[in-house]
Short mmCIF file of C-alpha atoms in Angstrom, two decimals:
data_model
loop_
_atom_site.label_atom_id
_atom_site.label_comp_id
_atom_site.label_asym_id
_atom_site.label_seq_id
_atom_site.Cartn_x
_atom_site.Cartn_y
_atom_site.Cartn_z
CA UNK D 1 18.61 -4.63 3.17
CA UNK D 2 16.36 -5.10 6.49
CA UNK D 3 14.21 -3.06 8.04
CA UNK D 4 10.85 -3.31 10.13
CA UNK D 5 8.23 -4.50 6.67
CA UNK D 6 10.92 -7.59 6.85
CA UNK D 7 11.07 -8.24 10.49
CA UNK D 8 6.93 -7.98 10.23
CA UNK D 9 6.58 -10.50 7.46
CA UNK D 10 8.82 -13.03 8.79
CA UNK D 11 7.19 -12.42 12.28
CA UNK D 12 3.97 -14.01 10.47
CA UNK D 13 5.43 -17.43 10.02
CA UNK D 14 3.73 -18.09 7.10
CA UNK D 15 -0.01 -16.26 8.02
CA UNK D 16 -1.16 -14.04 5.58
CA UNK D 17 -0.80 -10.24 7.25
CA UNK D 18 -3.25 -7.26 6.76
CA UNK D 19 -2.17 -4.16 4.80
CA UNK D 20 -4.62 -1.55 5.53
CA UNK D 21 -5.09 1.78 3.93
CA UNK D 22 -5.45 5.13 4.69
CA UNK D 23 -5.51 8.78 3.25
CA UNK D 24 -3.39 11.14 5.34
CA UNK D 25 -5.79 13.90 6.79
CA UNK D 26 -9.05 11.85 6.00
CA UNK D 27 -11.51 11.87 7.71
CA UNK D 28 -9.03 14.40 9.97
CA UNK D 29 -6.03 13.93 11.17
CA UNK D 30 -7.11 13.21 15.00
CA UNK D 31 -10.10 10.65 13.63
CA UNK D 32 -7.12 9.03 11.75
CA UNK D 33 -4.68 9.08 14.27
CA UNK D 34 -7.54 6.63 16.39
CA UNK D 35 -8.12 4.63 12.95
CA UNK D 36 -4.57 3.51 12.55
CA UNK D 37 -4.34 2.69 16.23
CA UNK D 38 -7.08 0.27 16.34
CA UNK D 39 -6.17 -1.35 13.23
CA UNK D 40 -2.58 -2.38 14.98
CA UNK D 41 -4.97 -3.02 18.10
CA UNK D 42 -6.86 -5.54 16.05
CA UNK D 43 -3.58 -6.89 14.43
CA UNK D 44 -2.69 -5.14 11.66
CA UNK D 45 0.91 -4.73 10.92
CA UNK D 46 1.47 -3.01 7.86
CA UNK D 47 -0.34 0.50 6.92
CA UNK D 48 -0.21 1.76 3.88
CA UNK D 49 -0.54 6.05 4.10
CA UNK D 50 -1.88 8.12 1.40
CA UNK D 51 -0.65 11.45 0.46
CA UNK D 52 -3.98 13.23 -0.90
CA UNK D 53 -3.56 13.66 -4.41
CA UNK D 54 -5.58 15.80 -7.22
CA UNK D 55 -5.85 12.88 -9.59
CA UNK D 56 -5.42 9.61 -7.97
CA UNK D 57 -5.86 7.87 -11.35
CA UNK D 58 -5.25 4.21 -9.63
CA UNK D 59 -8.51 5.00 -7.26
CA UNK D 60 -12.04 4.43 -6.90
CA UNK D 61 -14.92 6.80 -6.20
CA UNK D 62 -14.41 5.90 -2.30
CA UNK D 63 -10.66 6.93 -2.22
CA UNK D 64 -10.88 9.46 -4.78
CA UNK D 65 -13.65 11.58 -2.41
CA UNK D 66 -10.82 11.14 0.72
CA UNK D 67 -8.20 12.97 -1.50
CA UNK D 68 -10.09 15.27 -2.13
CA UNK D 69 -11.48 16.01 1.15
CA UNK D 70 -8.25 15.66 3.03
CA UNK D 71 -7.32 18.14 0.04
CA UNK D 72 -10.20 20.40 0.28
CA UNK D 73 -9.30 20.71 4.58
CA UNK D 74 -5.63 21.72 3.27
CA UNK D 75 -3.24 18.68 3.31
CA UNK D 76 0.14 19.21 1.78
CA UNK D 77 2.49 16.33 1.18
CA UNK D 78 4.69 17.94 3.86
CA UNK D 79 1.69 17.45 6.61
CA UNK D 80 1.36 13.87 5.33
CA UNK D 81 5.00 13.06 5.98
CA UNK D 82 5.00 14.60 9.43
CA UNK D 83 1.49 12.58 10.24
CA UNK D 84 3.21 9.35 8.76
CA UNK D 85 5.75 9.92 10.80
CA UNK D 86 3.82 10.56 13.86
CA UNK D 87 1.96 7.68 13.16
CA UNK D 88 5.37 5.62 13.31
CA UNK D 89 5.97 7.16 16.58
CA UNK D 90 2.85 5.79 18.06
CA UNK D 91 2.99 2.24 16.80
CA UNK D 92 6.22 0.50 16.78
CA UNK D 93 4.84 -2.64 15.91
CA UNK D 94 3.70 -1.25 12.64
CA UNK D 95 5.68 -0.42 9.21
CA UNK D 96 4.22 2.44 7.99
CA UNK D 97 4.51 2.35 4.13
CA UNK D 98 4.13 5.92 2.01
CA UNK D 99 2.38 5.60 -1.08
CA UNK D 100 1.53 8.77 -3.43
CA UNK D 101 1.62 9.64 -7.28
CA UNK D 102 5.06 10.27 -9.24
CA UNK D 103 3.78 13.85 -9.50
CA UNK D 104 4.62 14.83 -5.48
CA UNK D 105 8.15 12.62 -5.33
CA UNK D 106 9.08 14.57 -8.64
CA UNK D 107 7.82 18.25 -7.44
CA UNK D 108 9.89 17.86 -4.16
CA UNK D 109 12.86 16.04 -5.55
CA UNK D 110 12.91 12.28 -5.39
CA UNK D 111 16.18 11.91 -3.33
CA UNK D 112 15.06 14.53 -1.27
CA UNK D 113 11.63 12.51 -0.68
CA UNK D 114 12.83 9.56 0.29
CA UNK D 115 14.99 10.74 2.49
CA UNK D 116 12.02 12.37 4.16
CA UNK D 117 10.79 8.84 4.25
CA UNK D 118 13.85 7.32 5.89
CA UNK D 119 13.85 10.02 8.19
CA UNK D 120 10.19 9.37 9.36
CA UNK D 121 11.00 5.65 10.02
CA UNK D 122 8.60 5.02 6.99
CA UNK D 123 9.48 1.51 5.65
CA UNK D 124 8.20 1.33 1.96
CA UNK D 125 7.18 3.73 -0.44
CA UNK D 126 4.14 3.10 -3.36
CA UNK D 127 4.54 4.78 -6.59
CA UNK D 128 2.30 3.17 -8.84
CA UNK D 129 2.61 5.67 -11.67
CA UNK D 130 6.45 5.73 -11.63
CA UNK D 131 7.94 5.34 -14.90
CA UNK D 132 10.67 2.97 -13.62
CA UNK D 133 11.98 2.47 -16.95
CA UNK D 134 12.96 6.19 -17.55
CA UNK D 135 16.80 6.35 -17.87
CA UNK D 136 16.71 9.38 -15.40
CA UNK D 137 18.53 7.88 -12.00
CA UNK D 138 17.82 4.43 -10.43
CA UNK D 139 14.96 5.17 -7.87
CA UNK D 140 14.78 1.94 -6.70
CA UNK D 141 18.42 1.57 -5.72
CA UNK D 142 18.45 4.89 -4.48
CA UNK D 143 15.66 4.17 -2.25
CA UNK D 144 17.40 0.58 -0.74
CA UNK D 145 20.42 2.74 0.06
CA UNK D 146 18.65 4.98 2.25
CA UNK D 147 16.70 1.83 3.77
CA UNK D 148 13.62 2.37 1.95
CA UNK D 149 11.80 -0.80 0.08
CA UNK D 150 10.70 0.40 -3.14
CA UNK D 151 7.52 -1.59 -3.67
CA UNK D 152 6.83 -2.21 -7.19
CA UNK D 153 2.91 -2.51 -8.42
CA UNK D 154 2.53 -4.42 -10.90
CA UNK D 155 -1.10 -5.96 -12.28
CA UNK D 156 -2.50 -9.03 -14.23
CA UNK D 157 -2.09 -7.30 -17.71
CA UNK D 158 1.73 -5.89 -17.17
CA UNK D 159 3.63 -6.63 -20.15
CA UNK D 160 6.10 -9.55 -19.87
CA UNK D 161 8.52 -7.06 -20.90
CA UNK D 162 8.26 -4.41 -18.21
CA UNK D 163 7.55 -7.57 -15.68
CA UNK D 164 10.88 -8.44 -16.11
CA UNK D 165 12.21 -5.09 -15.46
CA UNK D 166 10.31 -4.54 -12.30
CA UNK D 167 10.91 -8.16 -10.31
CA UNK D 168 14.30 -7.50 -9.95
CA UNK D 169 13.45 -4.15 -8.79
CA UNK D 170 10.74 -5.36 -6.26
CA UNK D 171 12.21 -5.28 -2.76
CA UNK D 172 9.82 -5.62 0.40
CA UNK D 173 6.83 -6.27 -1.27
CA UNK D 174 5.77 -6.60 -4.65
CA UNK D 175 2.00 -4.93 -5.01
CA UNK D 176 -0.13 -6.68 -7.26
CA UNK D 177 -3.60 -5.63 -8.13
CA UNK D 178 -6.11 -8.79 -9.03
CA UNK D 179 -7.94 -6.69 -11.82
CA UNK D 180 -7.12 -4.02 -14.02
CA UNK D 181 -8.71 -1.31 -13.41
CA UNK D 182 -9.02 0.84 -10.21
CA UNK D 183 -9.64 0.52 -6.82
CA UNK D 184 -12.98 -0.79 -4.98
CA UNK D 185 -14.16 -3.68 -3.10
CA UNK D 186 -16.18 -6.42 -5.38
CA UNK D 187 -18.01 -9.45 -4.08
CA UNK D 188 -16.34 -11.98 -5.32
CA UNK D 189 -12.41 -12.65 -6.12
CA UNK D 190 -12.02 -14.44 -9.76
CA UNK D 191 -10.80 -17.63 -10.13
CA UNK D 192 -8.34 -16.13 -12.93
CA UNK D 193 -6.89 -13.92 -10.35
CA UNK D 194 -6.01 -16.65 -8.39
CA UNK D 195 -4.26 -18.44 -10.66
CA UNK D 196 -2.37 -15.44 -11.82
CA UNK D 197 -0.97 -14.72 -8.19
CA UNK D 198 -0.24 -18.37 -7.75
CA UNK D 199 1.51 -18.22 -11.15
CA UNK D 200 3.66 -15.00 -10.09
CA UNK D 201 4.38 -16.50 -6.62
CA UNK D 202 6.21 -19.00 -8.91
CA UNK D 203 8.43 -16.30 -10.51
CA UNK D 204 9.71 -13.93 -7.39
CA UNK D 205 11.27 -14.81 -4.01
CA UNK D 206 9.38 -11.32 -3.16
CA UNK D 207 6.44 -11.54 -1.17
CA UNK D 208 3.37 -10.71 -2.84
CA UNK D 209 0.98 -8.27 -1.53
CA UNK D 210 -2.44 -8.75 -2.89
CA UNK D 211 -5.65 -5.55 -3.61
CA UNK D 212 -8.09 -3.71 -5.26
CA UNK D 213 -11.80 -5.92 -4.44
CA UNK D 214 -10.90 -7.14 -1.25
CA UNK D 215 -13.64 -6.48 1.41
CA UNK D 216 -14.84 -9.44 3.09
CA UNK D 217 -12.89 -12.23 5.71
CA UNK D 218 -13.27 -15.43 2.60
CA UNK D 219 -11.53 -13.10 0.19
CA UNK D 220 -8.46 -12.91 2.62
CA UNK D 221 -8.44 -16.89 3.82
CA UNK D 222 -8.70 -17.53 -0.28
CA UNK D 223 -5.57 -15.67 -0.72
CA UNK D 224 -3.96 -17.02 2.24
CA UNK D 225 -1.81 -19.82 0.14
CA UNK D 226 -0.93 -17.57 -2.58
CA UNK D 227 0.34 -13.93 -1.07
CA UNK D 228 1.55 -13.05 2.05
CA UNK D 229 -0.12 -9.49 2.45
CA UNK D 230 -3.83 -8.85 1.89
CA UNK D 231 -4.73 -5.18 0.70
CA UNK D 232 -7.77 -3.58 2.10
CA UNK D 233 -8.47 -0.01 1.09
CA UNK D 234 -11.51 1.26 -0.19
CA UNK D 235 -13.44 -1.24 2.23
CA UNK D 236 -11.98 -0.18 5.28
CA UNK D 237 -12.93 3.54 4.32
CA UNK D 238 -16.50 2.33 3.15
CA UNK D 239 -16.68 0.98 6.77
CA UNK D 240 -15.26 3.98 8.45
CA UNK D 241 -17.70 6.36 6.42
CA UNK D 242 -20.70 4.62 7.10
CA UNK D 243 -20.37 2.57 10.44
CA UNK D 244 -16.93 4.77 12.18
CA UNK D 245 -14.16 2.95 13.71
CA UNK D 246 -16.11 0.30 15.07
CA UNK D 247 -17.19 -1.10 12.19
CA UNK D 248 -13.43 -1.37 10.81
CA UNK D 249 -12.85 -2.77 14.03
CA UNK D 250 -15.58 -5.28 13.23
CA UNK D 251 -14.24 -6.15 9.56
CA UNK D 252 -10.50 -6.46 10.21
CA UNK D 253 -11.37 -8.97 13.56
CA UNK D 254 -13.28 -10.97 11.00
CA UNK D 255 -9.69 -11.11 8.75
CA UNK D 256 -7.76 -12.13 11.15
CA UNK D 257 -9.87 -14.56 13.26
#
């Protein structure tokens, strides 16, 4: 299976791409709608879109508050598929990926939500609290046949067990966090994370998109010869929060210089 995240990473030739962020109605959907547009303006070719959760238990204080102010202004997951998909619209350069919680796939139906997906030309859905190993249906094959990657998350403490049920699952991208915990940008990346991502580059064919503590320009260029895809969330809503669009802007020129 093809579609645009594949035509975007082999478009790189090798340079490590930006996957930026966001939470779907945060800080509103116009002020968004601006974010994600200079973001592609400042080269950023892979978005990764939020639907605003209740308990985003993979998140940081700085996400976390977005839910729950997209939340508190009335996001459904229904608005957050239509603004995904508007957002699609407006940059064609740019797979949009759809990441949320098990919870809202399972409340509307999981075939039912990816083909929502498909049908707003989103790319790539993020589950990270999908029990993949449930004997209930084969998400991940049903989300190839409707030309949908299903990007697995894995971490440095998965189990060698259920690592070796996900990689073969992994299509797209395979998400890797570089510390257990949750999301938030940290000043330095470990030396042991390293060495675990050059370790699992070693064991997929996948492409590895690296997160969770990335938030200044070194931390990308150290990745740069051990993942493809450098994740920056909670920085780039840090940024947003205290300096607007312009200072994202700022930061994300800085990555990719």
């Amino acid at each position: 299976m093809t579609n645009k995240l594949d035509a975007v990473l082999a478009a790189a030739h090798g340079h490590i791409q930006l996957m930026t962020h966001v939470v779907a109605g945060y800080p509103d959907l116009d002020t968004g709608l601006r974010l994600v547009r200079a973001m592609a303006a400042c080269g950023v070719r892979i978005i990764e879109i939020q639907i605003p959760f209740t308990d985003p238990l993979a998140d940081g204080p700085t996400i976390m508050a977005a839910n729950q102010a997209a939340l508190d202004a009335g996001m459904t997951p229904e608005d957050a598929l239509a603004w995904a998909g508007a957002v699609a619209a407006a940059l064609p350069e740019v797979a949009v990926l759809m990441m949320t919680y098990a919870n809202v796939p399972y409340a509307m139906g999981m075939e039912e939500f990816l083909r929502r997906c498909a049908a707003k030309s989103i790319q790539g859905v993020i589950i990270p609290d999908l029990p993949v190993d449930e004997p209930e249906g084969d998400y991940a094959a049903m989300a190839r046949r409707l030309g949908v990657h299903p990007v697995m998350v894995i971490s440095p403490d998965t189990p060698e067990k259920r690592l070796e049920l996900l990689l073969p699952q992994a299509s797209g991208l395979l998400y890797t966090t570089l510390k257990v915990g949750i999301t938030g940008a940290s000043s330095d990346l470990h030396p042991e994370a390293l060495a675990y991502l050059q370790s699992l580059g070693r064991r997929t064919h996948i492409p590895i998109a690296a997160g969770f503590g990335i938030s200044q320009p070194r931390h990308v260029a150290a990745l740069a010869e051990r993942a493809q895809v450098a994740v920056v969330g909670s920085h780039v809503l840090s940024l947003l929060n205290h300096g607007g669009i312009p200072a994202v802007e700022a930061f994300l020129r800085a990555c990719m210089a």
